[in-house]
Short mmCIF file of C-alpha atoms in Angstrom, two decimals:
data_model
loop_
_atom_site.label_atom_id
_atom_site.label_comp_id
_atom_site.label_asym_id
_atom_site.label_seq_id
_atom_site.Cartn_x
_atom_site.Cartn_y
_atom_site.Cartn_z
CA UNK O 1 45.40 -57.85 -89.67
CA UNK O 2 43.02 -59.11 -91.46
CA UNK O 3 42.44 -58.61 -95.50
CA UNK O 4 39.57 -56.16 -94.75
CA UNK O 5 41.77 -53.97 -92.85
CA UNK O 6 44.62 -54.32 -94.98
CA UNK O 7 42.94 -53.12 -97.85
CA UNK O 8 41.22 -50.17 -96.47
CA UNK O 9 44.39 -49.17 -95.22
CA UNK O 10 46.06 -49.79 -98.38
CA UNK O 11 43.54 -47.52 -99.99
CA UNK O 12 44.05 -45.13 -97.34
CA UNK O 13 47.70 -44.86 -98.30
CA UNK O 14 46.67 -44.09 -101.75
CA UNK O 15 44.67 -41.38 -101.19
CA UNK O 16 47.76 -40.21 -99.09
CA UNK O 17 50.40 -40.30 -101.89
CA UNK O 18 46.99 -38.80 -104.92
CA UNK O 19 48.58 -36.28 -106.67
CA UNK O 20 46.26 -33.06 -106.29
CA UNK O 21 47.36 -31.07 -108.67
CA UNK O 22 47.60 -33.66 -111.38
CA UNK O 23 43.66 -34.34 -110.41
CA UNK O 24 43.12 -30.19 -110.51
CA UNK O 25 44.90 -30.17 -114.16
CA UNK O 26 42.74 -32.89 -114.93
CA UNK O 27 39.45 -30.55 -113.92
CA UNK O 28 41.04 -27.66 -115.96
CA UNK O 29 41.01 -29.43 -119.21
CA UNK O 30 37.73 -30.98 -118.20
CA UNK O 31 36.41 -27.50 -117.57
CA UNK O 32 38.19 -26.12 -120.80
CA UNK O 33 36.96 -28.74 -123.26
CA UNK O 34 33.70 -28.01 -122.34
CA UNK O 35 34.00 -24.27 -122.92
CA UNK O 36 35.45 -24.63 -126.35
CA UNK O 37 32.43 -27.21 -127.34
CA UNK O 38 34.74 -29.72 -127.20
CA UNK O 39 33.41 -33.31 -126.75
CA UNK O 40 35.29 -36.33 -124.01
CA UNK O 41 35.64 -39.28 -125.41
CA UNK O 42 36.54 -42.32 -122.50
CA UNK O 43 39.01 -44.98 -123.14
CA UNK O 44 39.15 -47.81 -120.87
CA UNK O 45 39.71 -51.60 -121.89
CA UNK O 46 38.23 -54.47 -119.44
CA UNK O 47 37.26 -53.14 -115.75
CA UNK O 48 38.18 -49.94 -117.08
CA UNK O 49 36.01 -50.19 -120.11
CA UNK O 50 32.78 -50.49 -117.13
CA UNK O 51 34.57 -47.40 -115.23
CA UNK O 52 34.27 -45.88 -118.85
CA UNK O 53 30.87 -46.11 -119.40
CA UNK O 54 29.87 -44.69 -115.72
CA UNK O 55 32.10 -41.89 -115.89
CA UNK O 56 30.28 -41.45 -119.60
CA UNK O 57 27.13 -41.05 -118.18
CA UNK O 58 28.54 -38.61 -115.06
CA UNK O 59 30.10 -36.83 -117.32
CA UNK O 60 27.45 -36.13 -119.53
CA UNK O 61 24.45 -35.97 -116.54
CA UNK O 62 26.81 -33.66 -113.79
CA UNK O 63 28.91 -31.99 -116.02
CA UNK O 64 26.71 -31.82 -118.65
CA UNK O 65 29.67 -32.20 -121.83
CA UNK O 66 29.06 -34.46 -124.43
CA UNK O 67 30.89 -37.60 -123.74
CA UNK O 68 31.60 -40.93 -125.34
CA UNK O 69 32.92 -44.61 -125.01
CA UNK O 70 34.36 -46.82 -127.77
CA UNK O 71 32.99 -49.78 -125.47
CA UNK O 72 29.68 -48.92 -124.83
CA UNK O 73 28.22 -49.79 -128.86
CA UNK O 74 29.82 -53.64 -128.81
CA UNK O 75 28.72 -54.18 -132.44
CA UNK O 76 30.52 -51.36 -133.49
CA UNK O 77 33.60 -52.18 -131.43
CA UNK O 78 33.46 -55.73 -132.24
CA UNK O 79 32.90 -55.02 -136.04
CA UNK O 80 35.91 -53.18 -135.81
CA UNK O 81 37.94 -55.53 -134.27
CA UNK O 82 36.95 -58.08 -136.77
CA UNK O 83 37.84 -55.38 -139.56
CA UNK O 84 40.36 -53.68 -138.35
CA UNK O 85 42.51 -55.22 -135.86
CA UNK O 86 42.54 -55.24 -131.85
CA UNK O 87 45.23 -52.56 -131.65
CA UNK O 88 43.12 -49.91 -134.45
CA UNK O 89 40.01 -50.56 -133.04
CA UNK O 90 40.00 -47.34 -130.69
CA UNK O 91 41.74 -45.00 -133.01
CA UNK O 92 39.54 -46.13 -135.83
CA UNK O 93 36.31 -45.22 -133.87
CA UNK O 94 37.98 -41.79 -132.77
CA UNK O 95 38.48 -41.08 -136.29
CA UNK O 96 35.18 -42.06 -137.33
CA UNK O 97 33.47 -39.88 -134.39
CA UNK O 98 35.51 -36.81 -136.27
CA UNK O 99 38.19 -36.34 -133.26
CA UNK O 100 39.34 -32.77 -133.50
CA UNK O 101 41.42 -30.54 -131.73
CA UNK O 102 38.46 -29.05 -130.02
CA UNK O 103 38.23 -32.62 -127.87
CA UNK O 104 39.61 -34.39 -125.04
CA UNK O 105 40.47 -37.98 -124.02
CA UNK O 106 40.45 -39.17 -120.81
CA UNK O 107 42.37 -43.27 -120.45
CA UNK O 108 41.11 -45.34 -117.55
CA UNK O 109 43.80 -47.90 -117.51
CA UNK O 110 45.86 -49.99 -115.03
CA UNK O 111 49.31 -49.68 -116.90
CA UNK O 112 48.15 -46.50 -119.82
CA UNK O 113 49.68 -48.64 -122.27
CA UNK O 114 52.71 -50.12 -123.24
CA UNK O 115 53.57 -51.29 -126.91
CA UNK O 116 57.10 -52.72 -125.73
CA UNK O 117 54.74 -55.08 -123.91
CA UNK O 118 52.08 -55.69 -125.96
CA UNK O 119 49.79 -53.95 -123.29
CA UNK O 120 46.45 -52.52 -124.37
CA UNK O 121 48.45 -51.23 -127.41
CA UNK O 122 44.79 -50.04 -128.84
CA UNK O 123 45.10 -47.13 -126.13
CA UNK O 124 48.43 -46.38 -127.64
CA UNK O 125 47.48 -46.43 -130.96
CA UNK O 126 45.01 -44.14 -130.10
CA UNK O 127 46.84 -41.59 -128.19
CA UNK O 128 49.16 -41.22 -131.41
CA UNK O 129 45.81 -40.69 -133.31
CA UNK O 130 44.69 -37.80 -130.62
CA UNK O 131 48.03 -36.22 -131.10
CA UNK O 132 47.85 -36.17 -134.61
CA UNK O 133 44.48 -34.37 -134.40
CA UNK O 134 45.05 -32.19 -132.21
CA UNK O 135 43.16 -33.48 -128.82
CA UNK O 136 44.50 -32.98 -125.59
CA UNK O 137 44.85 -36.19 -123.28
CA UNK O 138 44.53 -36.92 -119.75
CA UNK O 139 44.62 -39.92 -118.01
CA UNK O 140 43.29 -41.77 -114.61
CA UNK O 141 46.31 -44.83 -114.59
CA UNK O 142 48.01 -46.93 -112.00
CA UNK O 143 51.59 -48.35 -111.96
CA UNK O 144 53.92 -45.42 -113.71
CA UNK O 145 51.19 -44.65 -116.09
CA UNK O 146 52.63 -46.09 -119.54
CA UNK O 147 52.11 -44.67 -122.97
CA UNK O 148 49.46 -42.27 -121.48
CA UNK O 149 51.46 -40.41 -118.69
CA UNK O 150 54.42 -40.21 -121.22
CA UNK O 151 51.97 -37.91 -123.75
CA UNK O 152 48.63 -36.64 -121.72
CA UNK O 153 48.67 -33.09 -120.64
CA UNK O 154 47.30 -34.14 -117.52
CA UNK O 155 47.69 -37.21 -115.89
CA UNK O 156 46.68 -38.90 -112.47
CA UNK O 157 48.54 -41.96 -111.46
CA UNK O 158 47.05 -44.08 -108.66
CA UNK O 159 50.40 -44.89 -106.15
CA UNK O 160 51.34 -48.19 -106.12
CA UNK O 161 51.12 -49.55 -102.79
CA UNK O 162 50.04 -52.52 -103.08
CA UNK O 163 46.77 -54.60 -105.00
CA UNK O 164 47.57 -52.80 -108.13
CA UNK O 165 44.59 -53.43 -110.11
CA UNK O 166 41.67 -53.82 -107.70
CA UNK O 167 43.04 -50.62 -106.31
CA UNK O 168 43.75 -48.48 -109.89
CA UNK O 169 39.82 -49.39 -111.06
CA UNK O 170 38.85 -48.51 -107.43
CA UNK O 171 40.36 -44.87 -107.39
CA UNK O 172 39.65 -44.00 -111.08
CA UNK O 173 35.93 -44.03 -109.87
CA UNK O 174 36.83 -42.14 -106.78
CA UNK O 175 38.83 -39.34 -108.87
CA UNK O 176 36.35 -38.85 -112.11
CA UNK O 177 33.67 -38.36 -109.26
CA UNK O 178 36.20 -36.13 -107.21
CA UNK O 179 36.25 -34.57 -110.69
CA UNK O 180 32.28 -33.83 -111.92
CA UNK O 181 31.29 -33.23 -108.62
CA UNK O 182 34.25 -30.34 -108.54
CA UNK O 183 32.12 -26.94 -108.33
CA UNK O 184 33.87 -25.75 -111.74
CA UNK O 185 32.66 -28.78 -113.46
CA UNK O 186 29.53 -29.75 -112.03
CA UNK O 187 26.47 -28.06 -113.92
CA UNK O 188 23.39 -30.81 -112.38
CA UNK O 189 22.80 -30.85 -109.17
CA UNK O 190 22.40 -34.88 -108.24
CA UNK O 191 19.67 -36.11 -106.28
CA UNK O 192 21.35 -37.05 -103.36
#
């Protein structure tokens, strides 16, 4: 077999094993937030961080809720990082966009964050800082989901099978779309 075929039939074994009713929370809170004038802010950290910003801008365009990205203003995020420390940075920026009960997060992560490991602890650090407020979490995440699937409301992990990463940044494009494209969250019809 060759890799071609082994990865499209690894990816077919994912979207086996996808949790639907985990994605169909997911589009609840989603459809919730956006009721409540809630806002959905998008936490992702390196291929994540670029699945961030495009689910942003679906978000925002299809669903049409007001939705955000720590990574998408780099001198903000980088003057906090400087300031404030790696692990703050997130929860700092939450705070200073007035996170409030009224709002949701949503992690894109490979492993949702794991402070015992010293894994994307920033997404940790802001979790606690959603709970505190008041936010409800939800989370696209591979491997057992981490920090995030211990404390979201919802939460979508991506089966390991196999390719863990190349196949957890794959599907958390494949579910946010799955999600503003759902007919109780979609508002904009899209051009094609």
């Amino acid at each position: 077999m060759s890799y071609t075929q082994q990865y499209l039939a690894t990816a077919a074994q994912v979207i086996e094993q996808l949790d639907r009713n985990a994605i169909e929370a997911i589009v609840q809170l989603v459809v919730e937030t956006r009721q409540r004038g809630g806002r959905l802010f998008v936490l992702g950290v390196g291929g994540s961080a670029g699945n961030a910003s495009h689910a942003v801008n679906d978000f925002r365009k299809i669903a049409g809720i007001e939705s955000y990205a720590p990574t998408d203003n780099v001198s903000e995020l980088t003057a906090r990082i400087n300031d404030e420390g790696w692990d703050a940075a997130f929860a700092k920026w939450l705070e200073g966009s007035r996170l409030n009960e009224k709002d949701l997060i949503l992690v894109l992560s490979v492993g949702g964050g794991n402070r015992p490991l010293n894994t994307s602890v920033n997404l940790v650090v802001a979790l606690e800082y959603a709970k505190e407020v008041g936010a409800k979490i939800c989370g696209i995440v591979g491997r057992d989901g981490g920090f995030t699937a211990q404390v979201a409301d919802a939460c979508a992990i991506v089966p390991t099978v196999d390719l863990v990463t190349p196949l957890t940044e794959s599907f958390q494009a494949v579910i946010w779309h799955l999600i503003v494209s759902h007919p109780e969250v979609q508002v904009e019809r899209t051009k094609w």
